Amino acid sequence: MKNLTVRRAVAFIIDYALFCVAFTLVGMVGFFLILRIGEDDHNMIFTLGFIQIAVGMVLLWGYFFMLDCNAKYDFGKQITRIVILSYHQKFSLSMAIKHSFLKVLAGMIWPISFVYYFIRHKMIYDEYLGITIIEEDISW
């Protein structure tokens, strides 16, 4: 297993875990409000719960987009000391939009993308976006 492959996976897990903790804390408040509003209306509870999931997916895309645009906020990549480049350059705005969108889609089919990643040492969308991973030299 390539060192950078594992480090990229760990960086993703760290970033995703941070998002999940924040979304769970905020989502719990939203969930209790949904239960309170729709007390006996199960269809309303289902609908509002589904909307909450959809909002979560949009927020996840926005979170990944923010991390692609602002590397200083990407704790996963900072901890694992990697940089992801597109065609050997930092992400442009349009590339960040594409990368974050494809990252969320790959997360939706995570069993397939997980197996593909660890067999091929790249994500399904890496060739399309010209993705390369380099080790970052950080002087603390």
Coordinates of N, CA, C and O in Angstrom, one line a residue:
M1 N 0.9 -1.2 0.0 CA 0.0 0.0 0.0 C 0.9 1.2 0.0 O 1.8 1.3 0.8
K2 N 0.6 2.1 -0.9 CA 1.4 3.4 -1.0 C 1.1 4.3 0.2 O 0.0 4.4 0.7
N3 N 2.2 4.9 0.7 CA 2.1 5.8 1.8 C 1.1 6.9 1.6 O 0.3 7.3 2.4
L4 N 1.2 7.6 0.4 CA 0.3 8.7 0.1 C -1.1 8.3 0.0 O -2.1 9.1 0.3
T5 N -1.4 7.1 -0.4 CA -2.8 6.5 -0.5 C -3.4 6.5 0.9 O -4.5 7.0 1.0
V6 N -2.7 6.0 1.8 CA -3.2 5.9 3.2 C -3.4 7.2 3.8 O -4.4 7.5 4.4
R7 N -2.4 8.1 3.6 CA -2.5 9.4 4.1 C -3.6 10.2 3.5 O -4.3 11.0 4.3
R8 N -3.9 10.1 2.3 CA -5.1 10.8 1.7 C -6.4 10.2 2.3 O -7.3 11.0 2.6
A9 N -6.5 8.9 2.5 CA -7.7 8.3 3.1 C -7.8 8.8 4.5 O -8.9 9.2 5.0
V10 N -6.7 8.9 5.3 CA -6.8 9.4 6.7 C -7.2 10.9 6.7 O -8.0 11.3 7.5
A11 N -6.7 11.7 5.8 CA -7.0 13.1 5.7 C -8.5 13.2 5.4 O -9.2 14.1 6.0
F12 N -9.1 12.4 4.5 CA -10.5 12.4 4.3 C -11.3 12.1 5.5 O -12.3 12.7 5.8
I13 N -10.9 11.0 6.2 CA -11.6 10.6 7.4 C -11.6 11.7 8.5 O -12.6 11.9 9.1
I14 N -10.5 12.3 8.6 CA -10.4 13.4 9.6 C -11.3 14.5 9.2 O -12.1 15.0 10.1
D15 N -11.3 15.0 8.0 CA -12.2 16.1 7.6 C -13.6 15.7 7.6 O -14.5 16.5 8.1
Y16 N -14.0 14.5 7.2 CA -15.3 14.0 7.3 C -15.8 13.9 8.7 O -17.0 14.3 9.0
A17 N -15.0 13.4 9.6 CA -15.4 13.3 11.0 C -15.6 14.6 11.6 O -16.6 14.8 12.4
L18 N -14.8 15.6 11.3 CA -15.1 17.0 11.8 C -16.4 17.5 11.3 O -17.2 18.1 12.1
F19 N -16.7 17.3 10.1 CA -18.0 17.7 9.5 C -19.1 17.0 10.3 O -20.1 17.6 10.7
C20 N -19.0 15.7 10.4 CA -20.1 14.9 11.1 C -20.3 15.3 12.5 O -21.5 15.4 12.9
V21 N -19.3 15.7 13.2 CA -19.5 16.1 14.6 C -20.2 17.4 14.6 O -21.2 17.6 15.4
A22 N -19.8 18.4 13.8 CA -20.5 19.7 13.8 C -22.0 19.5 13.3 O -22.9 20.1 13.9
F23 N -22.2 18.7 12.2 CA -23.5 18.6 11.7 C -24.4 17.8 12.7 O -25.6 18.1 12.8
T24 N -23.9 16.9 13.4 CA -24.6 16.1 14.3 C -25.1 17.0 15.5 O -26.3 16.9 15.9
L25 N -24.2 17.8 16.0 CA -24.6 18.7 17.1 C -25.7 19.7 16.6 O -26.7 19.9 17.3
V26 N -25.6 20.3 15.4 CA -26.6 21.2 14.9 C -27.9 20.4 14.5 O -29.0 20.8 14.7
G27 N -27.6 19.2 13.9 CA -28.7 18.4 13.4 C -29.6 17.9 14.5 O -30.8 17.7 14.3
M28 N -29.0 17.6 15.7 CA -29.8 17.2 16.8 C -30.9 18.2 17.2 O -32.0 17.9 17.5
V29 N -30.4 19.4 17.2 CA -31.4 20.5 17.6 C -32.5 20.6 16.5 O -33.7 20.7 16.8
G30 N -32.1 20.5 15.2 CA -33.1 20.5 14.2 C -34.0 19.3 14.3 O -35.2 19.4 14.0
F31 N -33.5 18.1 14.6 CA -34.3 16.9 14.7 C -35.3 17.1 15.8 O -36.5 16.7 15.7
F32 N -34.9 17.6 17.0 CA -35.9 17.8 18.1 C -36.9 18.8 17.7 O -38.1 18.7 18.1
L33 N -36.5 19.8 17.0 CA -37.5 20.8 16.5 C -38.5 20.2 15.5 O -39.7 20.4 15.6
I34 N -38.0 19.3 14.7 CA -38.9 18.6 13.7 C -39.9 17.7 14.5 O -41.1 17.7 14.2
L35 N -39.4 17.0 15.5 CA -40.3 16.2 16.3 C -41.3 17.0 17.1 O -42.5 16.6 17.2
R36 N -40.9 18.1 17.5 CA -41.8 19.0 18.3 C -42.9 19.6 17.3 O -44.1 19.7 17.7
I37 N -42.5 20.0 16.1 CA -43.4 20.6 15.2 C -44.4 19.6 14.7 O -45.6 19.9 14.6
G38 N -43.9 18.4 14.3 CA -44.8 17.4 13.7 C -45.4 16.4 14.6 O -45.7 15.3 14.2
E39 N -45.4 16.6 15.9 CA -45.8 15.7 16.9 C -46.5 14.4 16.5 O -46.0 13.3 16.6
D40 N -47.7 14.6 15.9 CA -48.5 13.4 15.5 C -48.5 13.2 14.0 O -49.1 12.3 13.5
D41 N -48.0 14.1 13.2 CA -48.0 14.0 11.8 C -46.7 13.3 11.3 O -45.7 13.9 11.0
H42 N -46.8 12.0 11.1 CA -45.7 11.2 10.7 C -45.2 11.5 9.3 O -44.0 11.5 9.0
N43 N -46.1 11.9 8.4 CA -45.7 12.3 7.1 C -44.8 13.6 7.1 O -43.8 13.7 6.4
M44 N -45.2 14.5 8.0 CA -44.4 15.8 8.1 C -43.1 15.5 8.7 O -42.0 16.0 8.3
I45 N -43.0 14.6 9.7 CA -41.7 14.2 10.3 C -40.8 13.6 9.2 O -39.6 13.9 9.1
F46 N -41.4 12.7 8.4 CA -40.6 12.1 7.3 C -40.1 13.1 6.3 O -38.9 13.1 6.0
T47 N -41.0 14.0 5.9 CA -40.6 15.0 4.9 C -39.5 15.9 5.5 O -38.5 16.2 4.8
L48 N -39.7 16.4 6.7 CA -38.7 17.3 7.3 C -37.4 16.6 7.5 O -36.3 17.2 7.4
G49 N -37.5 15.3 7.9 CA -36.2 14.6 8.1 C -35.5 14.4 6.7 O -34.3 14.5 6.7
F50 N -36.2 14.1 5.7 CA -35.6 14.0 4.4 C -35.0 15.3 3.9 O -33.9 15.3 3.4
I51 N -35.7 16.4 4.2 CA -35.1 17.7 3.9 C -33.8 18.0 4.7 O -32.9 18.5 4.1
Q52 N -33.8 17.5 5.9 CA -32.6 17.7 6.7 C -31.4 16.9 6.1 O -30.3 17.4 6.1
I53 N -31.7 15.7 5.6 CA -30.6 14.9 4.9 C -30.2 15.7 3.7 O -28.9 15.8 3.4
A54 N -31.1 16.2 2.9 CA -30.7 17.0 1.7 C -29.9 18.2 2.0 O -28.9 18.5 1.4
V55 N -30.3 18.9 3.1 CA -29.5 20.0 3.5 C -28.1 19.6 4.0 O -27.1 20.3 3.7
G56 N -28.0 18.5 4.6 CA -26.7 17.9 5.0 C -25.8 17.6 3.9 O -24.6 17.9 3.9
M57 N -26.4 17.1 2.8 CA -25.5 16.8 1.6 C -25.0 18.1 0.9 O -23.9 18.2 0.5
V58 N -25.9 19.2 0.9 CA -25.5 20.5 0.3 C -24.4 21.1 1.2 O -23.4 21.6 0.8
L59 N -24.6 21.0 2.5 CA -23.6 21.5 3.5 C -22.3 20.7 3.4 O -21.2 21.3 3.5
L60 N -22.3 19.4 3.2 CA -21.1 18.6 3.0 C -20.4 19.1 1.7 O -19.1 19.2 1.8
W61 N -21.1 19.3 0.6 CA -20.5 19.8 -0.6 C -19.8 21.2 -0.3 O -18.7 21.4 -0.7
G62 N -20.5 22.1 0.4 CA -20.0 23.4 0.7 C -18.7 23.3 1.6 O -17.8 24.0 1.5
Y63 N -18.8 22.3 2.5 CA -17.6 22.1 3.4 C -16.4 21.7 2.6 O -15.3 22.2 2.8
F64 N -16.6 20.7 1.8 CA -15.5 20.2 0.9 C -15.0 21.3 0.0 O -13.8 21.4 -0.2
F65 N -15.9 22.1 -0.5 CA -15.5 23.2 -1.4 C -14.7 24.2 -0.6 O -13.7 24.7 -1.1
M66 N -15.1 24.5 0.6 CA -14.3 25.5 1.4 C -12.9 24.9 1.7 O -11.9 25.7 1.6
L67 N -12.8 23.6 1.9 CA -11.5 23.1 2.2 C -10.6 23.1 0.9 O -9.4 23.3 1.0
D68 N -11.3 22.8 -0.2 CA -10.5 22.9 -1.5 C -10.0 24.3 -1.8 O -9.0 24.5 -2.4
C69 N -10.8 25.3 -1.4 CA -10.4 26.7 -1.7 C -9.5 27.3 -0.7 O -8.7 28.1 -1.0
N70 N -9.5 26.8 0.5 CA -8.7 27.3 1.6 C -8.0 26.2 2.3 O -8.5 25.6 3.3
A71 N -6.8 25.9 1.9 CA -6.0 24.8 2.4 C -5.7 24.9 3.9 O -5.5 24.0 4.6
K72 N -5.7 26.2 4.4 CA -5.3 26.4 5.8 C -6.4 25.9 6.7 O -6.1 25.6 7.9
Y73 N -7.6 25.6 6.2 CA -8.7 25.1 7.1 C -8.8 23.6 7.0 O -9.6 22.9 7.7
D74 N -8.0 23.0 6.1 CA -8.1 21.5 5.8 C -7.2 20.8 6.8 O -6.0 20.5 6.5
F75 N -7.7 20.5 8.0 CA -6.9 19.9 9.1 C -6.5 18.5 8.7 O -5.4 18.1 9.1
G76 N -7.3 17.8 8.0 CA -6.9 16.4 7.6 C -5.6 16.4 6.7 O -4.7 15.6 7.0
K77 N -5.6 17.3 5.7 CA -4.4 17.4 4.9 C -3.2 18.0 5.6 O -2.0 17.6 5.4
Q78 N -3.4 18.9 6.6 CA -2.4 19.5 7.3 C -1.7 18.4 8.3 O -0.5 18.3 8.4
I79 N -2.6 17.6 8.9 CA -2.1 16.6 9.8 C -1.3 15.5 9.1 O -0.3 15.0 9.5
T80 N -1.8 15.1 7.9 CA -1.2 14.0 7.1 C -0.1 14.6 6.2 O 0.6 13.8 5.6
R81 N 0.0 15.9 6.2 CA 1.1 16.6 5.4 C 1.1 16.2 3.9 O 2.1 15.8 3.3
I82 N -0.1 16.4 3.3 CA -0.2 16.1 1.9 C -0.9 17.3 1.2 O -1.6 18.1 1.9
V83 N -0.6 17.5 -0.1 CA -1.3 18.5 -0.9 C -1.9 17.8 -2.1 O -1.2 17.0 -2.7
I84 N -3.1 18.1 -2.5 CA -3.7 17.6 -3.7 C -3.7 18.7 -4.7 O -4.2 19.8 -4.5
L85 N -3.2 18.3 -5.9 CA -3.1 19.3 -7.0 C -3.9 18.8 -8.2 O -4.1 17.6 -8.3
S86 N -4.3 19.8 -9.0 CA -4.9 19.4 -10.2 C -4.1 20.0 -11.4 O -3.8 21.2 -11.5
Y87 N -3.6 19.0 -12.2 CA -2.7 19.4 -13.3 C -1.5 20.2 -12.7 O -1.0 21.2 -13.3
H88 N -1.0 19.7 -11.6 CA 0.2 20.2 -10.9 C 0.1 21.6 -10.4 O 1.1 22.4 -10.2
Q89 N -1.2 22.1 -10.2 CA -1.4 23.4 -9.7 C -2.5 23.3 -8.5 O -3.2 22.4 -8.5
K90 N -2.5 24.3 -7.7 CA -3.6 24.4 -6.7 C -4.9 24.5 -7.4 O -5.0 25.0 -8.5
F91 N -6.0 24.1 -6.7 CA -7.3 24.1 -7.3 C -7.7 25.5 -7.7 O -7.7 26.4 -6.8
S92 N -8.2 25.7 -8.9 CA -8.9 26.9 -9.3 C -10.3 26.8 -8.7 O -10.7 25.8 -8.2
L93 N -11.1 27.9 -8.8 CA -12.4 27.9 -8.3 C -13.3 26.9 -9.0 O -14.0 26.1 -8.3
S94 N -13.2 26.8 -10.3 CA -14.0 25.8 -11.0 C -13.6 24.4 -10.7 O -14.4 23.5 -10.6
M95 N -12.3 24.2 -10.5 CA -11.8 22.8 -10.2 C -12.2 22.4 -8.8 O -12.6 21.3 -8.5
A96 N -12.3 23.4 -7.8 CA -12.7 23.1 -6.5 C -14.2 22.8 -6.5 O -14.6 21.9 -5.8
I97 N -15.0 23.4 -7.3 CA -16.4 23.1 -7.4 C -16.6 21.6 -7.9 O -17.3 20.8 -7.4
K98 N -15.8 21.3 -9.0 CA -15.9 20.0 -9.6 C -15.4 18.9 -8.6 O -16.1 17.9 -8.4
H99 N -14.3 19.2 -7.9 CA -13.7 18.2 -7.0 C -14.6 17.9 -5.8 O -14.9 16.8 -5.5
S100 N -15.1 19.0 -5.2 CA -16.0 18.8 -4.1 C -17.3 18.1 -4.5 O -17.8 17.2 -3.7
F101 N -17.8 18.4 -5.6 CA -19.1 17.7 -6.1 C -18.8 16.2 -6.3 O -19.6 15.4 -5.9
L102 N -17.7 15.9 -7.0 CA -17.4 14.5 -7.3 C -17.0 13.8 -6.0 O -17.3 12.6 -5.9
K103 N -16.4 14.5 -5.1 CA -16.1 13.8 -3.8 C -17.4 13.4 -3.0 O -17.4 12.3 -2.5
V104 N -18.4 14.3 -3.1 CA -19.6 13.9 -2.4 C -20.3 12.8 -3.1 O -20.8 11.9 -2.5
L105 N -20.3 12.8 -4.5 CA -20.9 11.7 -5.2 C -20.1 10.4 -4.9 O -20.8 9.3 -4.8
A106 N -18.8 10.4 -4.9 CA -18.1 9.2 -4.5 C -18.4 8.7 -3.1 O -18.4 7.5 -2.9
G107 N -18.6 9.7 -2.2 CA -19.0 9.3 -0.9 C -20.4 8.6 -0.8 O -20.6 7.8 0.0
M108 N -21.3 9.0 -1.8 CA -22.6 8.3 -1.8 C -22.5 6.9 -2.2 O -23.4 6.1 -1.9
I109 N -21.5 6.5 -3.0 CA -21.3 5.1 -3.4 C -20.0 4.6 -2.8 O -19.2 3.9 -3.4
W110 N -19.8 5.0 -1.5 CA -18.5 4.8 -0.8 C -18.0 3.3 -0.9 O -16.8 3.1 -0.9
P111 N -18.8 2.3 -0.8 CA -18.2 1.0 -0.9 C -17.4 0.7 -2.2 O -16.3 0.2 -2.2
I112 N -18.0 1.2 -3.3 CA -17.4 1.0 -4.6 C -16.2 1.9 -4.7 O -15.1 1.5 -5.1
S113 N -16.3 3.2 -4.3 CA -15.2 4.1 -4.4 C -14.0 3.7 -3.4 O -12.9 3.9 -3.7
F114 N -14.4 3.2 -2.3 CA -13.4 2.8 -1.3 C -12.5 1.6 -1.8 O -11.3 1.7 -1.8
V115 N -13.2 0.6 -2.4 CA -12.5 -0.5 -3.0 C -11.6 -0.1 -4.1 O -10.5 -0.5 -4.3
Y116 N -12.2 0.7 -5.0 CA -11.5 1.2 -6.2 C -10.2 2.0 -5.7 O -9.2 1.8 -6.3
Y117 N -10.4 2.9 -4.7 CA -9.3 3.7 -4.3 C -8.1 2.8 -3.8 O -7.0 3.1 -4.1
F118 N -8.4 1.8 -3.0 CA -7.4 1.0 -2.4 C -6.8 0.0 -3.3 O -5.7 -0.4 -3.1
I119 N -7.5 -0.3 -4.4 CA -6.9 -1.2 -5.4 C -6.0 -0.4 -6.4 O -4.9 -0.7 -6.7
R120 N -6.6 0.8 -6.9 CA -5.9 1.6 -7.9 C -5.1 2.7 -7.3 O -4.3 3.4 -8.1
H121 N -5.2 3.0 -6.0 CA -4.4 4.1 -5.4 C -4.8 5.5 -5.9 O -4.0 6.4 -5.9
K122 N -6.0 5.6 -6.4 CA -6.5 6.9 -6.9 C -8.1 6.8 -6.8 O -8.6 5.7 -6.9
M123 N -8.7 8.0 -6.7 CA -10.1 8.0 -6.7 C -10.7 7.9 -8.2 O -9.9 8.1 -9.1
I124 N -11.9 7.6 -8.3 CA -12.6 7.3 -9.5 C -12.4 8.6 -10.4 O -12.3 8.4 -11.7
Y125 N -12.5 9.7 -9.9 CA -12.5 11.0 -10.6 C -11.1 11.6 -10.8 O -10.9 12.6 -11.4
D126 N -10.0 11.0 -10.3 CA -8.7 11.6 -10.3 C -8.2 11.9 -11.7 O -7.6 12.9 -12.0
E127 N -8.3 10.9 -12.6 CA -7.8 11.2 -14.0 C -8.6 12.3 -14.7 O -8.0 13.1 -15.4
Y128 N -9.9 12.3 -14.5 CA -10.7 13.4 -15.1 C -10.3 14.8 -14.6 O -10.2 15.7 -15.4
L129 N -9.9 14.9 -13.4 CA -9.5 16.2 -12.8 C -8.0 16.4 -12.8 O -7.5 17.5 -12.4
G130 N -7.2 15.4 -13.3 CA -5.8 15.6 -13.3 C -5.2 15.6 -11.9 O -4.2 16.4 -11.7
I131 N -5.7 14.9 -11.0 CA -5.3 14.9 -9.6 C -4.0 14.2 -9.4 O -3.8 13.1 -9.8
T132 N -3.1 14.9 -8.6 CA -1.8 14.3 -8.1 C -1.7 14.7 -6.7 O -2.2 15.7 -6.2
I133 N -1.1 13.8 -5.9 CA -0.9 14.0 -4.5 C 0.6 14.1 -4.2 O 1.4 13.3 -4.7
I134 N 1.0 15.2 -3.5 CA 2.4 15.3 -3.1 C 2.5 15.5 -1.6 O 1.6 15.8 -1.0
E135 N 3.7 15.2 -1.2 CA 4.0 15.3 0.3 C 4.4 16.8 0.5 O 5.2 17.4 -0.2
E136 N 3.7 17.4 1.5 CA 4.0 18.8 1.9 C 5.2 18.8 2.8 O 5.2 18.1 3.8
D137 N 6.1 19.7 2.6 CA 7.2 19.9 3.5 C 6.9 21.1 4.4 O 6.9 22.2 4.0
I138 N 6.5 20.7 5.7 CA 6.1 21.8 6.6 C 7.2 21.9 7.7 O 7.7 21.0 8.3
S139 N 7.6 23.1 7.8 CA 8.6 23.5 8.9 C 7.8 24.0 10.1 O 7.3 25.1 10.0
W140 N 7.8 23.3 11.1 CA 7.1 23.7 12.3 C 7.9 24.7 13.1 O 8.0 25.3 13.9

